[in-house]
């Protein structure tokens, strides 16, 4: 496995592949600024080796089989850019997979095109922020791989070879992922009380919710299935997460006996797994609903004048016994003062003409106000909105970078009011905030008065997602001084630092919900799973661990093929959740009728070779299930 990147995601991904999946890894990173750019030498190699060593030590600490603790050596290279020479030196032509996780989309695309030319059968995983461009690049690289694979297969057939790899087209596929898309559902769900943790990918919506421990005599509702049992100390403000070996830590994918025996422990339950509807459509620029053009007071004034005109027309019909259409016409003429004076008309008609003229005088300022208000609305449509005076119960979002923009979109899809705070007026999320008509406070969050402008004292939650750890921490601490019970989620670069901050804030504010998240920690498992040749649908954090959701074809997996759903369930490793009937193209046998994803699978259903299932798995369980081969212990 070759990993190329320039930030913490590359290091986290490399340690994930090496420590969890037991893969040989070549890590390509930019030259260190402290030392001369000498590959495989000096402090860079020592630092990378220490990073790998910490991960492997943590992984091996929970490994029961001592023979399985042997891990292949790593190789660290330093290069400013992933050029063709650098990729060739990293062994891309012999590698099974390549991950390009640079922060720049153009760098990743250029390197992917070069790598596909060097090795047509290489499995590619790209980190791209632009999702539409990512779809086109994925199709382009997959098409190039299929053409190259067909040429190679024909060449082998002509020389008496094996004729290619047959049904392993997924093994050379290109997967485009975004760390922002991978982590945004977890960050959004953590900030919302009563809102489930969400995984949304390819039209699939998975929801998981934390439930409190059942009271004495109360029967807990297991939902569709129990995904995890929380730590025994999760409700203790001064407690620390226990280890899984001692039974105090979180237990992922427990069996029925473990769930029944877990008294006094909360659980993460799969509550809703069906798609609830399409997301809110993006509002086109310059197109606004009629109600947003005029204020409520102006709309009521117009409605009153219309009612007065109708009443005058009805009165004229009664007085003159005229035809309704002609009476309405006469009333409008009197309203606009273009009718002849009713000098010789009866007294009732004269009174109605005077009243119509008076209503016409009242109509002029209302029409003028409507025109001015509409012009003002169009003028401010492209400007940033200010938080309304009576706003409360909203979410304050700090930072409109890559992660903050994705989180903002998720919050608006869930119809949750948001107020954003951003110091850079040219940030990439500003255009999204204008399009979604979200209030934005422009200013440095560390300055006094900025959070107050965002109505932090009446907010329900705070999401600190800037790229500076100290800024996020300072904002959360200041917000806690204003609202001690405020729910706070802060993004931190280092996972160890995030754990320390989480424990300290939980102890200092036991009545409030605090969560600290490392984006690289949440995103790395999805990238690592994609490098193993399968599509990871998403990840859900369970305290300091991660639960993955993956779509797997049963064919070639003896742990699944020919087994019932109950027999394929391995506690603590993986569990089959749904069956994709569209992948089979039929509904024969015990398969439930219909098409798409079927979630209420009976335990007696036998998984067949052509089935494609959605399963929940731990990182170690997915590594065992998707391993290319079993390494003999040495």
XYZ file of C-alpha atoms in Angstrom:
634
model
C 0.000 0.000 0.000
C 1.278 3.446 -0.963
C -0.001 6.530 0.866
C 0.817 10.036 -0.378
C -0.260 13.108 1.564
C 0.754 16.308 3.271
C -1.249 16.390 6.516
C -2.351 14.298 9.469
C -4.747 12.169 7.413
C -1.833 10.579 5.544
C -0.105 9.553 8.777
C -3.327 8.302 10.336
C -4.168 6.328 7.195
C -0.718 4.756 7.080
C -0.919 3.667 10.710
C -4.426 2.323 10.098
C -3.255 0.157 7.198
C -0.199 -1.063 9.012
C -1.571 -1.545 12.504
C -5.106 -2.782 11.779
C -4.924 -4.395 8.340
C -1.301 -5.654 8.700
C -0.289 -4.265 5.303
C 3.122 -3.183 4.064
C 2.977 0.585 3.666
C 5.073 3.143 1.814
C 4.389 6.636 3.131
C 5.272 9.610 0.903
C 5.296 12.942 2.751
C 6.684 16.422 1.991
C 10.249 17.146 3.132
C 10.642 18.175 6.745
C 11.426 21.861 7.214
C 13.734 21.184 10.121
C 16.019 18.730 8.341
C 17.497 18.538 4.828
C 15.261 16.664 2.356
C 17.016 13.311 2.606
C 14.687 10.333 2.113
C 14.755 7.607 4.757
C 17.119 9.502 7.028
C 17.306 11.869 9.981
C 14.462 13.072 12.115
C 11.766 12.483 9.489
C 12.281 8.730 9.564
C 12.545 8.686 13.346
C 9.353 10.703 13.726
C 7.439 8.509 11.276
C 8.775 5.369 12.928
C 7.654 6.672 16.308
C 4.228 7.457 14.864
C 3.924 3.957 13.424
C 5.238 2.444 16.637
C 2.634 4.153 18.827
C -0.173 2.882 16.634
C 1.148 -0.688 16.498
C 1.670 -0.747 20.259
C -1.912 0.363 20.841
C -3.232 -2.221 18.403
C -1.150 -5.077 19.780
C -2.172 -4.265 23.349
C -5.670 -5.547 22.571
C -4.601 -8.554 20.463
C -5.193 -11.920 22.067
C -3.012 -13.937 19.674
C 0.622 -13.165 20.364
C 1.674 -14.671 17.035
C -0.344 -12.044 15.206
C 1.597 -9.100 16.606
C 4.288 -9.248 13.939
C 3.809 -6.281 11.600
C 5.616 -5.641 8.285
C 8.206 -2.858 8.126
C 7.252 0.557 6.847
C 9.060 2.789 4.393
C 8.968 6.571 4.600
C 9.884 8.750 1.642
C 10.139 12.509 1.392
C 9.111 14.284 -1.808
C 7.730 17.731 -2.513
C 5.248 16.454 -5.132
C 4.065 13.003 -6.260
C 5.768 13.100 -9.640
C 6.156 10.088 -11.914
C 9.660 9.443 -10.633
C 8.518 9.600 -7.000
C 5.616 7.231 -7.623
C 7.882 4.801 -9.450
C 10.404 4.923 -6.599
C 7.562 4.229 -4.130
C 6.739 1.025 -6.049
C 3.393 2.032 -7.512
C 3.929 -0.361 -10.411
C 3.978 -3.267 -7.919
C 1.538 -1.897 -5.303
C -1.963 -3.163 -4.647
C -3.449 0.242 -3.798
C -2.519 3.917 -3.777
C -4.106 6.614 -1.615
C -3.684 10.249 -2.659
C -4.799 12.398 0.271
C -3.161 15.748 -0.449
C -5.175 18.781 0.557
C -5.102 20.066 -3.056
C -7.531 18.415 -5.511
C -5.383 19.184 -8.546
C -2.352 17.454 -7.031
C -4.381 14.320 -6.326
C -5.886 14.213 -9.821
C -2.527 14.717 -11.547
C -0.922 11.969 -9.480
C -3.869 9.608 -10.064
C -3.615 9.943 -13.841
C 0.105 9.254 -13.664
C -0.360 6.260 -11.361
C -3.045 4.734 -13.588
C -0.628 4.900 -16.504
C 2.158 3.260 -14.474
C -0.082 0.473 -13.144
C -3.473 -0.035 -14.857
C -4.523 -2.605 -12.243
C -3.779 -0.337 -9.289
C -6.590 0.321 -6.821
C -6.894 4.109 -6.402
C -8.352 6.076 -3.502
C -8.526 9.853 -3.987
C -9.333 12.626 -1.577
C -11.298 15.293 -3.460
C -13.389 18.104 -2.062
C -15.235 18.793 -5.338
C -17.814 15.996 -5.458
C -19.021 16.603 -9.014
C -15.483 16.618 -10.358
C -14.771 13.505 -8.292
C -17.567 11.588 -10.030
C -16.166 12.405 -13.467
C -12.600 11.540 -12.451
C -13.779 8.257 -10.944
C -15.558 7.276 -14.174
C -12.558 8.297 -16.281
C -10.031 6.309 -14.250
C -12.311 3.261 -14.056
C -12.788 3.317 -17.826
C -9.027 3.495 -18.339
C -8.562 0.568 -15.944
C -11.170 -1.550 -17.747
C -9.586 -0.924 -21.155
C -6.123 -1.725 -19.827
C -7.413 -4.852 -18.067
C -9.061 -6.063 -21.264
C -5.864 -5.535 -23.238
C -3.853 -7.364 -20.592
C -6.324 -10.238 -20.485
C -6.210 -10.676 -24.246
C -2.429 -10.681 -24.176
C -2.429 -13.383 -21.500
C -4.962 -15.508 -23.407
C -2.794 -15.387 -26.481
C 0.154 -16.757 -24.505
C -1.740 -19.471 -22.653
C -2.142 -17.443 -19.457
C -5.003 -17.265 -17.020
C -7.085 -14.878 -19.062
C -7.223 -11.942 -16.656
C -8.926 -11.609 -13.310
C -12.488 -12.161 -14.307
C -14.858 -10.874 -11.694
C -12.375 -8.772 -9.783
C -13.239 -5.515 -11.471
C -14.002 -3.985 -8.088
C -10.426 -4.645 -7.003
C -9.067 -2.165 -9.565
C -11.811 0.390 -9.090
C -11.277 4.036 -8.253
C -12.853 5.397 -5.086
C -13.206 9.136 -4.530
C -13.776 10.138 -0.910
C -13.882 13.387 1.007
C -12.839 13.700 4.620
C -15.410 16.461 4.944
C -18.263 14.240 3.720
C -17.063 11.337 5.872
C -16.910 13.286 9.120
C -19.737 15.815 8.669
C -22.578 13.430 9.718
C -20.740 12.460 12.902
C -20.034 16.087 13.812
C -23.613 17.153 13.142
C -25.122 14.263 15.077
C -22.867 14.829 18.070
C -24.070 18.417 18.461
C -27.783 17.610 18.413
C -29.656 16.168 21.361
C -32.223 13.632 20.236
C -30.812 13.480 16.723
C -29.316 10.188 15.687
C -25.829 9.619 14.477
C -26.135 9.582 10.714
C -24.331 7.891 7.846
C -25.515 9.140 4.466
C -23.910 7.754 1.325
C -25.233 6.838 -2.126
C -28.827 7.574 -1.106
C -28.484 5.395 1.993
C -29.512 6.855 5.338
C -28.445 5.051 8.514
C -29.359 6.408 11.916
C -28.074 5.332 15.282
C -29.080 6.858 18.596
C -27.584 6.702 22.077
C -30.082 5.486 24.667
C -29.755 5.868 28.400
C -29.436 2.839 30.659
C -32.820 1.280 31.536
C -34.154 1.995 34.991
C -34.884 -0.820 37.459
C -37.895 -2.752 36.243
C -37.816 -1.030 32.845
C -37.353 -3.045 29.659
C -35.001 -1.444 27.166
C -36.187 -1.081 23.577
C -33.564 -2.762 21.376
C -34.788 -1.026 18.207
C -33.856 -2.832 15.023
C -30.561 -4.008 16.515
C -28.026 -2.944 19.124
C -24.831 -1.663 17.545
C -22.798 -1.018 20.698
C -22.840 -0.923 24.472
C -21.358 2.231 25.945
C -18.669 2.265 28.608
C -19.672 1.475 32.163
C -18.234 4.893 33.123
C -19.858 6.856 30.291
C -22.377 8.404 32.692
C -19.797 9.158 35.374
C -18.491 12.727 34.918
C -15.179 11.910 36.601
C -14.810 8.515 34.955
C -12.455 7.519 32.177
C -13.128 5.134 29.348
C -12.329 1.593 30.421
C -10.514 -0.927 28.304
C -12.526 -3.409 26.319
C -10.591 -6.297 27.799
C -11.788 -5.420 31.299
C -15.399 -5.214 30.140
C -15.745 -1.569 31.223
C -15.054 -0.074 27.785
C -17.434 0.192 24.835
C -18.452 -3.108 23.258
C -19.190 -2.927 19.546
C -21.707 -5.304 17.937
C -22.607 -7.300 21.069
C -24.706 -10.461 20.943
C -28.090 -10.899 22.616
C -26.596 -12.420 25.775
C -24.207 -9.466 26.225
C -27.030 -6.975 25.728
C -29.201 -8.756 28.279
C -26.364 -8.888 30.804
C -25.406 -5.217 30.373
C -27.209 -3.580 33.267
C -26.706 0.122 33.907
C -25.000 0.744 30.557
C -26.261 2.866 27.710
C -26.466 1.535 24.195
C -26.185 2.712 20.602
C -29.252 1.376 18.793
C -30.095 1.333 15.106
C -33.379 3.204 15.164
C -34.234 4.159 11.608
C -32.698 2.824 8.435
C -35.082 3.897 5.672
C -34.573 6.995 3.560
C -36.842 9.722 4.931
C -37.011 11.783 1.748
C -34.868 13.862 -0.585
C -32.761 16.662 0.878
C -33.848 20.237 0.557
C -33.254 21.413 -3.020
C -30.649 24.091 -3.469
C -32.308 27.467 -3.872
C -31.287 29.027 -7.150
C -29.619 32.405 -7.041
C -32.083 35.239 -7.556
C -35.184 33.047 -7.130
C -37.015 33.616 -3.845
C -40.497 32.722 -2.640
C -43.138 35.457 -2.749
C -43.427 35.544 1.042
C -39.753 36.513 1.421
C -40.199 39.637 -0.745
C -42.621 41.400 1.607
C -42.884 41.625 5.355
C -45.828 40.190 7.268
C -47.149 43.682 8.120
C -47.151 44.692 4.461
C -48.913 41.494 3.417
C -51.636 42.093 6.001
C -52.079 45.673 4.746
C -52.511 44.492 1.164
C -54.967 41.816 2.282
C -57.018 44.455 4.146
C -57.194 46.746 1.123
C -58.275 43.869 -1.124
C -61.010 42.991 1.354
C -62.165 46.641 1.388
C -62.381 46.706 -2.417
C -64.429 43.509 -2.459
C -66.773 44.927 0.199
C -67.273 48.121 -1.818
C -68.029 46.116 -4.963
C -70.602 44.003 -3.105
C -72.206 47.139 -1.638
C -72.437 48.707 -5.114
C -74.172 45.586 -6.423
C -76.727 45.787 -3.618
C -77.356 49.540 -4.036
C -77.568 49.718 -7.838
C -78.644 46.121 -8.642
C -75.952 46.155 -11.327
C -74.202 43.178 -12.935
C -71.323 41.917 -10.685
C -68.615 42.366 -13.323
C -69.782 45.857 -14.181
C -70.010 46.760 -10.484
C -66.426 45.606 -9.893
C -65.298 47.628 -12.915
C -66.999 50.788 -11.616
C -65.469 50.249 -8.152
C -61.972 50.013 -9.621
C -62.525 53.179 -11.649
C -63.566 54.997 -8.474
C -60.618 53.470 -6.613
C -58.102 54.863 -9.099
C -60.010 58.208 -9.369
C -60.580 57.924 -13.117
C -64.396 57.702 -13.074
C -66.790 60.582 -13.622
C -68.215 62.147 -10.432
C -71.553 60.606 -9.493
C -73.336 63.993 -9.200
C -76.697 62.883 -10.510
C -76.460 59.362 -9.021
C -78.398 58.192 -5.960
C -77.050 59.022 -2.512
C -75.828 55.502 -1.820
C -73.753 55.391 -4.991
C -72.226 58.782 -4.180
C -71.193 57.593 -0.690
C -69.625 54.447 -2.184
C -67.655 56.540 -4.685
C -66.250 58.691 -1.869
C -65.281 55.582 0.118
C -63.622 54.077 -2.973
C -61.584 57.248 -3.435
C -60.480 57.096 0.194
C -59.379 53.469 -0.185
C -57.483 54.483 -3.311
C -55.579 57.115 -1.316
C -54.651 54.481 1.248
C -53.514 52.123 -1.521
C -50.837 54.464 -2.875
C -48.457 54.390 0.147
C -48.927 50.625 0.487
C -47.917 50.072 -3.129
C -44.918 52.383 -2.718
C -43.834 50.494 0.405
C -44.168 47.178 -1.445
C -41.945 48.398 -4.275
C -39.269 49.743 -1.927
C -39.311 46.599 0.229
C -39.017 44.324 -2.778
C -36.071 46.322 -4.117
C -34.397 46.131 -0.712
C -34.937 42.377 -0.565
C -33.324 41.875 -3.969
C -30.459 44.174 -3.016
C -29.677 42.238 0.189
C -30.238 38.783 -1.300
C -26.553 38.503 -2.187
C -25.423 39.977 1.133
C -24.844 38.118 4.377
C -27.766 37.999 6.753
C -27.580 39.115 10.368
C -28.903 36.902 13.187
C -32.542 37.806 13.944
C -33.244 39.449 17.282
C -35.492 36.748 18.699
C -33.424 33.808 17.498
C -33.020 30.953 19.990
C -32.528 27.197 20.012
C -30.044 27.388 17.127
C -26.583 25.943 16.470
C -23.560 28.262 16.386
C -21.045 27.049 13.785
C -17.496 28.394 13.937
C -15.507 28.154 10.713
C -16.680 27.855 7.104
C -13.791 25.874 5.663
C -14.086 22.442 4.073
C -15.476 20.719 7.150
C -17.621 23.643 8.273
C -19.251 24.022 4.856
C -20.254 20.355 4.713
C -21.592 20.510 8.274
C -23.601 23.642 7.422
C -25.210 21.863 4.472
C -26.113 18.892 6.674
C -27.675 21.080 9.321
C -29.833 22.906 6.788
C -30.963 19.576 5.284
C -32.190 18.671 8.769
C -34.101 22.011 9.008
C -31.982 23.176 11.962
C -31.402 26.938 12.420
C -27.731 27.895 12.204
C -25.657 31.003 12.838
C -22.136 30.927 11.372
C -19.049 32.773 12.583
C -16.163 33.258 10.147
C -13.154 35.546 10.305
C -12.315 35.418 6.569
C -14.903 37.161 4.352
C -13.527 35.212 1.369
C -13.856 31.756 2.946
C -15.145 29.024 0.662
C -18.306 28.537 2.731
C -19.481 32.131 2.412
C -21.150 31.481 -0.946
C -22.980 28.477 0.510
C -24.176 30.563 3.455
C -25.535 33.217 1.070
C -27.296 30.594 -1.040
C -28.871 28.947 1.985
C -29.676 32.375 3.520
C -27.923 31.507 6.773
C -26.980 34.349 9.160
C -23.208 34.939 9.327
C -21.192 36.974 11.813
C -17.892 38.094 10.263
C -15.200 38.433 12.911
C -12.548 36.695 14.967
C -14.216 34.391 17.441
C -11.483 35.081 20.005
C -12.468 38.756 20.147
C -14.984 39.908 22.702
C -18.525 40.348 21.475
C -18.358 38.045 18.428
C -20.006 35.055 20.081
C -22.541 37.359 21.687
C -23.468 38.612 18.208
C -24.154 34.986 17.268
C -26.634 34.750 20.201
C -24.516 32.160 21.996
C -26.440 32.728 25.229
C -29.636 31.443 23.560
C -28.052 28.701 21.430
C -28.540 24.972 21.907
C -25.125 23.837 20.666
C -21.713 25.100 19.586
C -19.680 23.521 16.779
C -16.080 24.818 16.779
C -14.686 23.622 13.433
C -11.933 26.087 12.578
C -8.538 24.799 11.500
C -6.784 26.143 14.631
C -7.006 23.960 17.741
C -6.393 26.802 20.187
C -9.130 28.908 18.593
C -11.640 26.070 18.921
C -10.642 25.416 22.521
C -10.761 29.112 23.460
C -14.196 29.509 21.880
C -15.590 26.516 23.753
C -14.146 27.670 27.088
C -15.555 31.177 26.627
C -18.942 29.826 25.566
C -18.987 27.613 28.652
C -18.391 30.683 30.820
C -21.523 32.215 29.289
C -23.584 29.009 29.186
C -22.246 26.253 31.498
C -24.794 23.746 30.156
C -24.103 24.429 26.466
C -23.539 21.390 24.247
C -20.140 21.813 22.618
C -18.314 19.909 19.887
C -14.816 20.995 18.950
C -12.566 19.818 16.156
C -8.999 19.075 17.215
C -6.103 17.986 15.015
C -4.488 15.430 17.332
C -6.627 12.602 18.680
C -4.674 12.290 21.950
C -5.185 16.002 22.571
C -8.865 15.595 21.736
C -9.189 12.821 24.315
C -7.482 14.912 27.014
C -9.685 17.942 26.303
C -12.806 15.783 26.324
C -12.044 14.270 29.725
C -11.132 17.615 31.290
C -14.242 19.416 30.023
C -16.441 16.513 31.041
C -15.058 16.674 34.581
C -15.295 20.479 34.809
C -18.834 20.651 33.377
C -20.627 17.427 34.332
C -24.061 18.793 33.431
C -23.126 19.621 29.844
C -22.438 17.497 26.792
C -18.893 17.821 25.477
C -17.357 16.002 22.536
C -13.939 16.478 20.931
C -13.350 15.003 17.489
C -10.266 14.523 15.329
C -11.174 14.710 11.648
C -8.296 12.466 10.584
C -9.311 9.893 13.227
C -12.891 9.799 11.896
C -11.941 9.793 8.194
C -8.974 7.369 8.151
C -11.021 4.152 8.612
C -13.158 4.935 5.551
C -10.073 5.618 3.397
C -8.345 2.475 4.670
C -11.401 0.326 3.965
C -11.621 1.704 0.426
C -7.951 0.825 -0.148
C -8.786 -2.775 0.723
C -11.029 -2.880 -2.338
C -14.538 -2.299 -0.989
C -16.804 0.694 -0.664
C -17.142 2.052 2.849
C -20.531 3.713 3.241
C -19.670 5.639 6.380
C -18.504 5.577 9.977
C -20.158 6.211 13.340
C -18.042 7.147 16.375
C -18.760 5.244 19.573
C -16.889 7.118 22.294
C -13.229 6.784 21.255
C -13.846 3.956 18.765
C -15.330 3.833 15.269
C -17.994 1.561 13.793
C -17.881 1.143 10.004
C -20.677 0.463 7.526
C -19.623 -1.315 4.340
C -21.253 -2.835 1.253
C -19.730 -6.274 0.570
C -20.369 -8.891 -2.111
C -20.824 -12.279 -0.437
C -18.962 -14.165 -3.158
C -15.463 -15.136 -2.048
C -16.076 -14.694 1.681
C -16.426 -18.066 3.452
C -17.500 -16.247 6.616
C -20.674 -15.138 4.770
C -21.324 -17.376 1.758
C -23.640 -20.313 2.426
C -24.423 -19.156 5.970
C -27.628 -17.815 7.399
C -27.810 -14.244 8.655
C -27.650 -15.522 12.250
C -24.645 -17.774 11.511
C -22.791 -14.972 9.691
C -23.065 -12.672 12.717
C -19.798 -12.557 14.648
C -20.105 -10.548 17.887
C -17.529 -7.814 18.166
C -16.504 -8.143 14.502
C -19.333 -7.764 11.958
C -23.093 -8.038 11.548
C -25.236 -8.208 8.389
C -27.804 -5.393 8.382
C -29.389 -5.302 4.928
C -29.543 -7.025 1.553
C -29.256 -5.181 -1.757
C -31.830 -6.918 -3.980
C -31.103 -4.570 -6.893
C -27.614 -6.052 -7.158
C -29.076 -9.537 -7.820
C -31.804 -8.568 -10.253
C -34.294 -11.141 -8.942
C -36.393 -11.939 -5.917
C -36.248 -15.701 -5.918
C -36.123 -18.040 -2.970
C -36.273 -16.666 0.545
C -35.388 -13.168 -0.569
C -38.098 -10.685 0.388
C -39.978 -9.171 -2.550
C -39.159 -5.764 -3.874
C -35.995 -4.024 -4.926
C -33.347 -1.926 -3.258
C -32.173 -2.397 0.314
C -34.118 -4.825 2.512
C -33.471 -4.283 6.222
C -35.801 -6.725 7.964
C -33.895 -9.835 6.887
C -34.930 -13.032 8.712
C -32.183 -14.794 10.635
C -32.836 -17.926 8.555
C -32.080 -16.282 5.213
C -29.096 -17.981 3.548
C -26.537 -15.637 1.996
C -25.671 -16.641 -1.568
C -22.714 -15.866 -3.787
C -24.535 -13.221 -5.813
C -25.799 -11.280 -2.810
C -24.540 -7.827 -1.895
C -25.038 -7.026 1.766
C -24.642 -3.966 3.951
C -22.940 -4.796 7.210
C -21.694 -3.020 10.299
C -18.166 -3.944 11.330
C -15.386 -2.946 13.644
C -12.088 -1.934 12.092
C -10.434 -5.190 13.111
C -13.420 -7.234 11.967
C -13.488 -5.543 8.580
C -9.744 -6.106 8.247
C -10.261 -9.832 8.837
C -13.231 -10.037 6.496
C -11.610 -8.135 3.611
C -8.062 -9.461 4.002
C -6.544 -10.513 0.691
C -4.864 -13.517 2.273
C -4.167 -14.926 5.702
C -0.574 -14.428 6.723
C 1.019 -17.372 8.479
C 2.271 -16.460 11.964
C 6.032 -16.502 12.237
